[in-house]
Structures are given as C-alpha cells and as structure tokens.
Amino acid sequence: MTTALITGSTAGIGAAFARRLAADGQDLVLVARDTGRLREQATELHDRHGVEVEVLPADLSLDEGIEAVAGRLGDRKNPVDLLINNAGFGNKGRYLDVSMADELRMLKVHCEAVLRLTSAAAGAMRERGRGGVVNVASVAAFVPRGTYGASKSWVVQFTQGAARDLAGSGVRLMALCPGFVRTEFHQRAGMGTDNIPGWLWLDADKLVAAALADLARGRTVSIPDPRYKALMGLVKVTPRGLLGGVSSRTGRKYGPR
C-alpha cells in the first residue's frame, strides 16, 4: 500500500486527485486549512474506498503550516510515496491594485511552500529510491500575465530543474499546467467566469487522469488537454512583445470583472 499527500485537497483539482488516488487504493494524507471539510472528506473517502486517510490541517501561507507538512513528508517511519503540491489561489486585480501583503502571501504558497515541501519529500524519496512529486502550476506560466503567472512560471522552471538533477534517482517530478478548470478557484478570488467560453473549461477528474498518465510516462511538464497543447504551441512561436499585448487584452476579456 502506498501513500499520497495532497495539499489543497478539499476542493477542485486537489479533491479530484484525492478521489482518483483513493479509488486506486492509495492511502492519503489530506492537507487544507478547514479542519471540518478535511474530516468530512476523509470519512467519505475511507468509507467508499476502504483506504486509510489522515488529515493534516495547515495554512501554507504560514511558516508553521509549511513546517508541519514538511515534517510529515520527512517521516521515514510513515513514508509518503507521492506528493501533490496543489494548494494555491488567485488575487483579483491588476498589478499595484493588489495589496503587497496579498502578493507576498501568494508567493509564500506558490513558491516557498512548493520549494520546501518538494525538498522534504524528494529527500526522503531519494533515500528509498522511489517516489513522485506533482507540482500544480498553470498554463499562465507561459504568458506574461502578472504575479500569478510569474509564480506559476517559477513552479515550472523549478520542477524541471529539480527533475533533471534527480534523474536516475527513482524520484519523478512533474509540473502540471492546466487551463480553466471548474473549481472553487475563481469564486474564492471574487472573479467572474460568465465571460469565459465554454470550450476553454476542463473537467478536474479527466485532468487528473491525464496528469497521472503523464507522470507514469516520465514527463516533467504536463499540459493535459489537446486544446491547451495547441494554444501553448502558438504561444511558443509568438514574439514576446506581441504576446504581452495579447495576454493583457485576453486577461481583461476573460479575467476578473
């Protein structure tokens, strides 16, 4: 029996990972801020799939929250075989419209927590010669679009570099880059979604299935949908100056209102 630890597990992509991995027979460690929702989720997954489910309430925007999760990942007696770094959020507003405190909190969760938790997990996994880490980024990583995109670009670059350094160790690392997914993400950020075309939306369960298949193939970056693969292919050949203008106009059209 293997164990997976999932941050941001109670909603959206994190919850989809929890459902899929529990159905596959993996024990779980679920991490989120809301203790009540964690316990409800743990009970449901245990009763439905018969797996062991541990809850770990933690706020990854705080040092003590990161330290608590890093400590669990480094527990050699109860090893974690798969880490899903999924916790994250968005801020409504353009650069300089968002408070510095909120910008720094985003970098704490998206960058510092990902670095520290990946390092805690990968160190223990390397000792055992096996394990995997999925760091959830975004297709926003590939376009110049504010602090959110910049933080997700860091996640992609960090994950690719760490995967290269750990090649041959038995530890796999992958950055997952979804597009728009029907989750609580936009609602929590106060962002409207009525202006986003239906064809851009992805299903969280299908996304997770594609991501796990990419991890098994040894990919270090996963864009788990043909539509977004095609869009990101266009991004690669678009001049950066032009891309910045298109990104800004697209953000105003499809972003928060």
mmCIF file of C-alpha atoms in Angstrom:
data_model
loop_
_atom_site.group_PDB
_atom_site.id
_atom_site.type_symbol
_atom_site.label_atom_id
_atom_site.label_comp_id
_atom_site.label_asym_id
_atom_site.label_seq_id
_atom_site.Cartn_x
_atom_site.Cartn_y
_atom_site.Cartn_z
ATOM 1 C CA MET A 1 0.000 0.000 0.000
ATOM 2 C CA THR A 2 1.365 3.429 -0.967
ATOM 3 C CA THR A 3 0.559 6.836 0.494
ATOM 4 C CA ALA A 4 -0.091 10.144 -1.256
ATOM 5 C CA LEU A 5 -0.100 13.570 0.394
ATOM 6 C CA ILE A 6 -2.255 16.232 -1.266
ATOM 7 C CA THR A 7 -2.254 19.920 -0.358
ATOM 8 C CA GLY A 8 -5.407 21.907 -1.063
ATOM 9 C CA SER A 9 -7.262 18.602 -1.036
ATOM 10 C CA THR A 10 -10.801 19.656 -0.175
ATOM 11 C CA ALA A 11 -11.793 21.261 -3.482
ATOM 12 C CA GLY A 12 -11.101 21.371 -7.192
ATOM 13 C CA ILE A 13 -8.051 19.644 -8.607
ATOM 14 C CA GLY A 14 -6.886 18.539 -5.156
ATOM 15 C CA ALA A 15 -10.205 16.833 -4.441
ATOM 16 C CA ALA A 16 -10.087 15.165 -7.869
ATOM 17 C CA PHE A 17 -6.624 13.791 -7.088
ATOM 18 C CA ALA A 18 -7.909 12.510 -3.739
ATOM 19 C CA ARG A 19 -10.861 10.730 -5.367
ATOM 20 C CA ARG A 20 -8.734 9.127 -8.062
ATOM 21 C CA LEU A 21 -5.890 8.009 -5.795
ATOM 22 C CA ALA A 22 -8.286 6.618 -3.173
ATOM 23 C CA ALA A 23 -10.097 4.696 -5.908
ATOM 24 C CA ASP A 24 -6.704 3.306 -6.950
ATOM 25 C CA GLY A 25 -6.197 2.021 -3.403
ATOM 26 C CA GLN A 26 -3.675 4.570 -2.152
ATOM 27 C CA ASP A 27 -3.742 5.733 1.455
ATOM 28 C CA LEU A 28 -3.963 9.502 1.777
ATOM 29 C CA VAL A 29 -2.734 12.417 3.842
ATOM 30 C CA LEU A 30 -5.058 15.343 3.180
ATOM 31 C CA VAL A 31 -3.877 18.906 3.804
ATOM 32 C CA ALA A 32 -6.023 22.042 3.866
ATOM 33 C CA ARG A 33 -6.939 24.874 6.207
ATOM 34 C CA ASP A 34 -10.531 23.842 7.002
ATOM 35 C CA THR A 35 -10.479 21.036 9.581
ATOM 36 C CA GLY A 36 -14.201 20.335 9.253
ATOM 37 C CA ARG A 37 -14.054 19.884 5.474
ATOM 38 C CA LEU A 38 -10.942 17.731 5.819
ATOM 39 C CA ARG A 39 -12.662 15.364 8.231
ATOM 40 C CA GLU A 40 -15.760 15.106 6.048
ATOM 41 C CA GLN A 41 -13.617 14.344 3.007
ATOM 42 C CA ALA A 42 -11.542 11.776 4.916
ATOM 43 C CA THR A 43 -14.636 9.953 6.169
ATOM 44 C CA GLU A 44 -16.200 9.832 2.703
ATOM 45 C CA LEU A 45 -13.052 8.503 1.013
ATOM 46 C CA HIS A 46 -12.400 5.937 3.745
ATOM 47 C CA ASP A 47 -15.978 4.654 3.692
ATOM 48 C CA ARG A 48 -16.150 4.499 -0.097
ATOM 49 C CA HIS A 49 -12.742 3.023 -0.887
ATOM 50 C CA GLY A 50 -11.532 1.419 2.336
ATOM 51 C CA VAL A 51 -8.251 3.320 2.374
ATOM 52 C CA GLU A 52 -6.588 4.916 5.385
ATOM 53 C CA VAL A 53 -6.967 8.687 5.364
ATOM 54 C CA GLU A 54 -5.014 11.037 7.623
ATOM 55 C CA VAL A 55 -5.960 14.713 7.957
ATOM 56 C CA LEU A 56 -3.386 17.452 8.490
ATOM 57 C CA PRO A 57 -4.868 20.943 8.905
ATOM 58 C CA ALA A 58 -2.274 23.513 7.802
ATOM 59 C CA ASP A 59 -2.117 27.014 6.356
ATOM 60 C CA LEU A 60 0.719 27.069 3.833
ATOM 61 C CA SER A 61 0.912 30.850 3.904
ATOM 62 C CA LEU A 62 2.414 30.496 7.400
ATOM 63 C CA ASP A 63 5.786 29.067 8.387
ATOM 64 C CA GLU A 64 4.234 26.767 10.984
ATOM 65 C CA GLY A 65 1.891 25.317 8.376
ATOM 66 C CA ILE A 66 4.715 24.607 5.939
ATOM 67 C CA GLU A 67 6.837 23.124 8.722
ATOM 68 C CA ALA A 68 4.040 20.794 9.827
ATOM 69 C CA VAL A 69 3.588 19.385 6.316
ATOM 70 C CA ALA A 70 7.338 19.198 5.663
ATOM 71 C CA GLY A 71 7.703 17.235 8.893
ATOM 72 C CA ARG A 72 5.090 14.730 7.760
ATOM 73 C CA LEU A 73 6.778 14.352 4.388
ATOM 74 C CA GLY A 74 10.092 13.666 6.086
ATOM 75 C CA ASP A 75 8.685 10.944 8.366
ATOM 76 C CA ARG A 76 10.769 7.877 7.468
ATOM 77 C CA LYS A 77 8.557 5.511 9.501
ATOM 78 C CA ASN A 78 5.395 6.508 7.610
ATOM 79 C CA PRO A 79 6.697 7.378 4.148
ATOM 80 C CA VAL A 80 4.850 9.403 1.545
ATOM 81 C CA ASP A 81 5.247 7.962 -1.954
ATOM 82 C CA LEU A 82 3.509 10.707 -3.927
ATOM 83 C CA LEU A 83 3.250 14.428 -3.160
ATOM 84 C CA ILE A 84 0.667 16.589 -4.909
ATOM 85 C CA ASN A 85 1.543 20.262 -4.310
ATOM 86 C CA ASN A 86 -1.840 21.677 -5.278
ATOM 87 C CA ALA A 87 -2.593 24.461 -2.776
ATOM 88 C CA GLY A 88 -2.936 27.856 -4.411
ATOM 89 C CA PHE A 89 -5.155 30.863 -5.028
ATOM 90 C CA GLY A 90 -5.598 33.910 -7.205
ATOM 91 C CA ASN A 91 -5.788 37.630 -6.391
ATOM 92 C CA LYS A 92 -8.375 39.807 -8.070
ATOM 93 C CA GLY A 93 -6.920 42.920 -9.623
ATOM 94 C CA ARG A 94 -4.012 44.142 -11.706
ATOM 95 C CA TYR A 95 -0.502 44.885 -10.542
ATOM 96 C CA LEU A 96 -0.489 47.680 -7.921
ATOM 97 C CA ASP A 97 -4.218 47.151 -7.349
ATOM 98 C CA VAL A 98 -3.469 44.119 -5.152
ATOM 99 C CA SER A 99 -2.001 44.724 -1.695
ATOM 100 C CA MET A 100 1.634 43.826 -1.126
ATOM 101 C CA ALA A 101 0.575 41.550 1.736
ATOM 102 C CA ASP A 102 -1.618 39.513 -0.632
ATOM 103 C CA GLU A 103 1.106 39.363 -3.290
ATOM 104 C CA LEU A 104 3.636 38.080 -0.749
ATOM 105 C CA ARG A 105 1.151 35.557 0.599
ATOM 106 C CA MET A 106 0.726 34.190 -2.936
ATOM 107 C CA LEU A 107 4.491 33.835 -3.370
ATOM 108 C CA LYS A 108 4.683 32.092 0.017
ATOM 109 C CA VAL A 109 2.118 29.467 -1.030
ATOM 110 C CA HIS A 110 3.026 29.096 -4.705
ATOM 111 C CA CYS A 111 6.824 29.270 -4.428
ATOM 112 C CA GLU A 112 8.250 28.930 -0.925
ATOM 113 C CA ALA A 113 5.849 26.193 0.176
ATOM 114 C CA VAL A 114 6.363 24.287 -3.084
ATOM 115 C CA LEU A 115 10.152 24.513 -2.690
ATOM 116 C CA ARG A 116 10.188 23.412 0.932
ATOM 117 C CA LEU A 117 7.640 20.618 0.570
ATOM 118 C CA THR A 118 9.186 19.273 -2.627
ATOM 119 C CA SER A 119 12.591 19.238 -0.943
ATOM 120 C CA ALA A 120 11.263 17.458 2.151
ATOM 121 C CA ALA A 121 9.502 14.830 0.045
ATOM 122 C CA ALA A 122 12.232 14.335 -2.543
ATOM 123 C CA GLY A 123 14.936 13.932 0.069
ATOM 124 C CA ALA A 124 13.088 11.075 1.753
ATOM 125 C CA MET A 125 12.109 9.560 -1.601
ATOM 126 C CA ARG A 126 15.676 9.590 -2.889
ATOM 127 C CA GLU A 127 16.781 7.592 0.151
ATOM 128 C CA ARG A 128 14.204 4.912 -0.742
ATOM 129 C CA GLY A 129 14.939 5.107 -4.449
ATOM 130 C CA ARG A 130 11.366 5.803 -5.491
ATOM 131 C CA GLY A 131 8.600 8.379 -5.329
ATOM 132 C CA GLY A 132 6.870 11.135 -7.232
ATOM 133 C CA VAL A 133 6.018 14.827 -6.912
ATOM 134 C CA VAL A 134 3.392 16.707 -8.920
ATOM 135 C CA ASN A 135 3.595 20.488 -8.592
ATOM 136 C CA VAL A 136 0.402 22.085 -9.878
ATOM 137 C CA ALA A 137 1.251 25.141 -11.983
ATOM 138 C CA SER A 138 -0.883 26.613 -14.799
ATOM 139 C CA VAL A 139 -0.776 27.494 -18.476
ATOM 140 C CA ALA A 140 -0.499 31.048 -17.108
ATOM 141 C CA ALA A 141 3.148 30.124 -16.534
ATOM 142 C CA PHE A 142 3.793 30.536 -20.264
ATOM 143 C CA VAL A 143 2.389 34.043 -20.770
ATOM 144 C CA PRO A 144 3.421 37.392 -19.214
ATOM 145 C CA ARG A 145 0.423 37.976 -17.002
ATOM 146 C CA GLY A 146 1.111 39.334 -13.513
ATOM 147 C CA THR A 147 2.245 37.817 -10.242
ATOM 148 C CA TYR A 148 0.094 34.705 -10.574
ATOM 149 C CA GLY A 149 1.623 33.768 -13.917
ATOM 150 C CA ALA A 150 5.104 34.637 -12.664
ATOM 151 C CA SER A 151 4.721 32.393 -9.622
ATOM 152 C CA LYS A 152 3.496 29.520 -11.759
ATOM 153 C CA SER A 153 6.380 30.044 -14.186
ATOM 154 C CA TRP A 154 8.705 29.629 -11.214
ATOM 155 C CA VAL A 155 6.970 26.342 -10.349
ATOM 156 C CA VAL A 156 7.541 25.010 -13.878
ATOM 157 C CA GLN A 157 11.197 26.083 -14.043
ATOM 158 C CA PHE A 158 11.959 24.794 -10.550
ATOM 159 C CA THR A 159 10.289 21.448 -11.198
ATOM 160 C CA GLN A 160 12.082 20.895 -14.497
ATOM 161 C CA GLY A 161 15.439 21.754 -12.963
ATOM 162 C CA ALA A 162 14.893 19.539 -9.914
ATOM 163 C CA ALA A 163 13.735 16.671 -12.134
ATOM 164 C CA ARG A 164 16.936 16.971 -14.152
ATOM 165 C CA ASP A 165 19.075 16.925 -11.012
ATOM 166 C CA LEU A 166 17.247 13.864 -9.656
ATOM 167 C CA ALA A 167 17.331 11.892 -12.913
ATOM 168 C CA GLY A 168 18.221 8.281 -12.230
ATOM 169 C CA SER A 169 17.339 8.503 -8.529
ATOM 170 C CA GLY A 170 13.927 6.875 -8.880
ATOM 171 C CA VAL A 171 12.182 10.140 -7.955
ATOM 172 C CA ARG A 172 9.915 11.645 -10.609
ATOM 173 C CA LEU A 173 8.928 15.318 -10.629
ATOM 174 C CA MET A 174 6.338 16.899 -12.889
ATOM 175 C CA ALA A 175 4.764 20.329 -13.249
ATOM 176 C CA LEU A 176 1.060 20.102 -14.088
ATOM 177 C CA CYS A 177 -0.188 23.029 -16.190
ATOM 178 C CA PRO A 178 -3.980 23.097 -16.550
ATOM 179 C CA GLY A 179 -6.094 25.830 -18.066
ATOM 180 C CA PHE A 180 -9.519 26.868 -16.787
ATOM 181 C CA VAL A 181 -10.930 24.132 -14.534
ATOM 182 C CA ARG A 182 -14.386 24.121 -12.969
ATOM 183 C CA THR A 183 -13.436 24.511 -9.299
ATOM 184 C CA GLU A 184 -13.910 26.994 -6.448
ATOM 185 C CA PHE A 185 -10.767 28.877 -7.531
ATOM 186 C CA HIS A 186 -12.418 31.824 -9.285
ATOM 187 C CA GLN A 187 -15.257 32.129 -6.779
ATOM 188 C CA ARG A 188 -12.816 32.352 -3.865
ATOM 189 C CA ALA A 189 -10.875 35.090 -5.668
ATOM 190 C CA GLY A 190 -14.058 37.024 -6.431
ATOM 191 C CA MET A 191 -13.572 36.557 -10.155
ATOM 192 C CA GLY A 192 -16.494 36.309 -12.546
ATOM 193 C CA THR A 193 -16.456 33.429 -15.047
ATOM 194 C CA ASP A 194 -19.510 34.115 -17.226
ATOM 195 C CA ASN A 195 -17.277 35.681 -19.880
ATOM 196 C CA ILE A 196 -15.071 32.578 -20.282
ATOM 197 C CA PRO A 197 -16.039 30.484 -23.360
ATOM 198 C CA GLY A 198 -17.344 27.016 -22.601
ATOM 199 C CA TRP A 199 -14.725 25.298 -24.766
ATOM 200 C CA LEU A 200 -11.926 26.569 -22.503
ATOM 201 C CA TRP A 201 -13.211 24.736 -19.426
ATOM 202 C CA LEU A 202 -11.658 21.436 -18.323
ATOM 203 C CA ASP A 203 -13.071 18.652 -16.157
ATOM 204 C CA ALA A 204 -10.996 18.111 -12.997
ATOM 205 C CA ASP A 205 -11.339 14.311 -12.965
ATOM 206 C CA LYS A 206 -10.265 13.957 -16.605
ATOM 207 C CA LEU A 207 -7.389 16.367 -15.989
ATOM 208 C CA VAL A 208 -6.139 14.248 -13.077
ATOM 209 C CA ALA A 209 -6.317 11.051 -15.119
ATOM 210 C CA ALA A 210 -4.250 12.647 -17.891
ATOM 211 C CA ALA A 211 -1.766 14.068 -15.367
ATOM 212 C CA LEU A 212 -1.160 10.714 -13.686
ATOM 213 C CA ALA A 213 -0.653 9.108 -17.096
ATOM 214 C CA ASP A 214 1.933 11.781 -17.956
ATOM 215 C CA LEU A 215 3.704 11.216 -14.619
ATOM 216 C CA ALA A 216 3.875 7.482 -15.343
ATOM 217 C CA ARG A 217 5.422 8.278 -18.746
ATOM 218 C CA GLY A 218 8.161 10.277 -17.038
ATOM 219 C CA ARG A 219 7.174 13.689 -18.365
ATOM 220 C CA THR A 220 8.389 16.719 -16.430
ATOM 221 C CA VAL A 221 5.696 19.078 -17.746
ATOM 222 C CA SER A 222 2.085 18.083 -18.357
ATOM 223 C CA ILE A 223 -0.439 20.168 -20.299
ATOM 224 C CA PRO A 224 -3.273 17.661 -20.052
ATOM 225 C CA ASP A 225 -5.594 18.656 -22.880
ATOM 226 C CA PRO A 226 -5.216 18.907 -26.685
ATOM 227 C CA ARG A 227 -6.861 22.345 -26.758
ATOM 228 C CA TYR A 228 -4.348 23.870 -24.399
ATOM 229 C CA LYS A 229 -1.453 21.994 -26.003
ATOM 230 C CA ALA A 230 -2.380 23.702 -29.268
ATOM 231 C CA LEU A 231 -2.708 27.120 -27.617
ATOM 232 C CA MET A 232 0.644 26.776 -25.869
ATOM 233 C CA GLY A 233 2.202 25.706 -29.182
ATOM 234 C CA LEU A 234 1.099 29.051 -30.612
ATOM 235 C CA VAL A 235 2.497 30.847 -27.577
ATOM 236 C CA LYS A 236 5.951 29.361 -28.231
ATOM 237 C CA VAL A 237 6.159 30.882 -31.711
ATOM 238 C CA THR A 238 4.598 34.265 -30.863
ATOM 239 C CA PRO A 239 7.050 37.167 -30.334
ATOM 240 C CA ARG A 240 7.215 38.158 -26.644
ATOM 241 C CA GLY A 241 6.228 41.772 -27.308
ATOM 242 C CA LEU A 242 3.138 40.766 -29.238
ATOM 243 C CA LEU A 243 2.371 38.028 -26.705
ATOM 244 C CA GLY A 244 2.396 40.559 -23.871
ATOM 245 C CA GLY A 245 -0.218 42.689 -25.622
ATOM 246 C CA VAL A 246 -2.408 39.701 -26.467
ATOM 247 C CA SER A 247 -2.100 38.389 -22.919
ATOM 248 C CA SER A 248 -3.138 41.730 -21.458
ATOM 249 C CA ARG A 249 -6.192 42.011 -23.724
ATOM 250 C CA THR A 250 -7.152 38.386 -23.078
ATOM 251 C CA GLY A 251 -6.806 38.917 -19.342
ATOM 252 C CA ARG A 252 -9.180 41.895 -19.500
ATOM 253 C CA LYS A 253 -11.642 39.874 -21.583
ATOM 254 C CA TYR A 254 -11.565 36.546 -19.755
ATOM 255 C CA GLY A 255 -10.123 37.567 -16.398
ATOM 256 C CA PRO A 256 -11.838 39.011 -13.298
ATOM 257 C CA ARG A 257 -14.538 41.647 -13.654
#
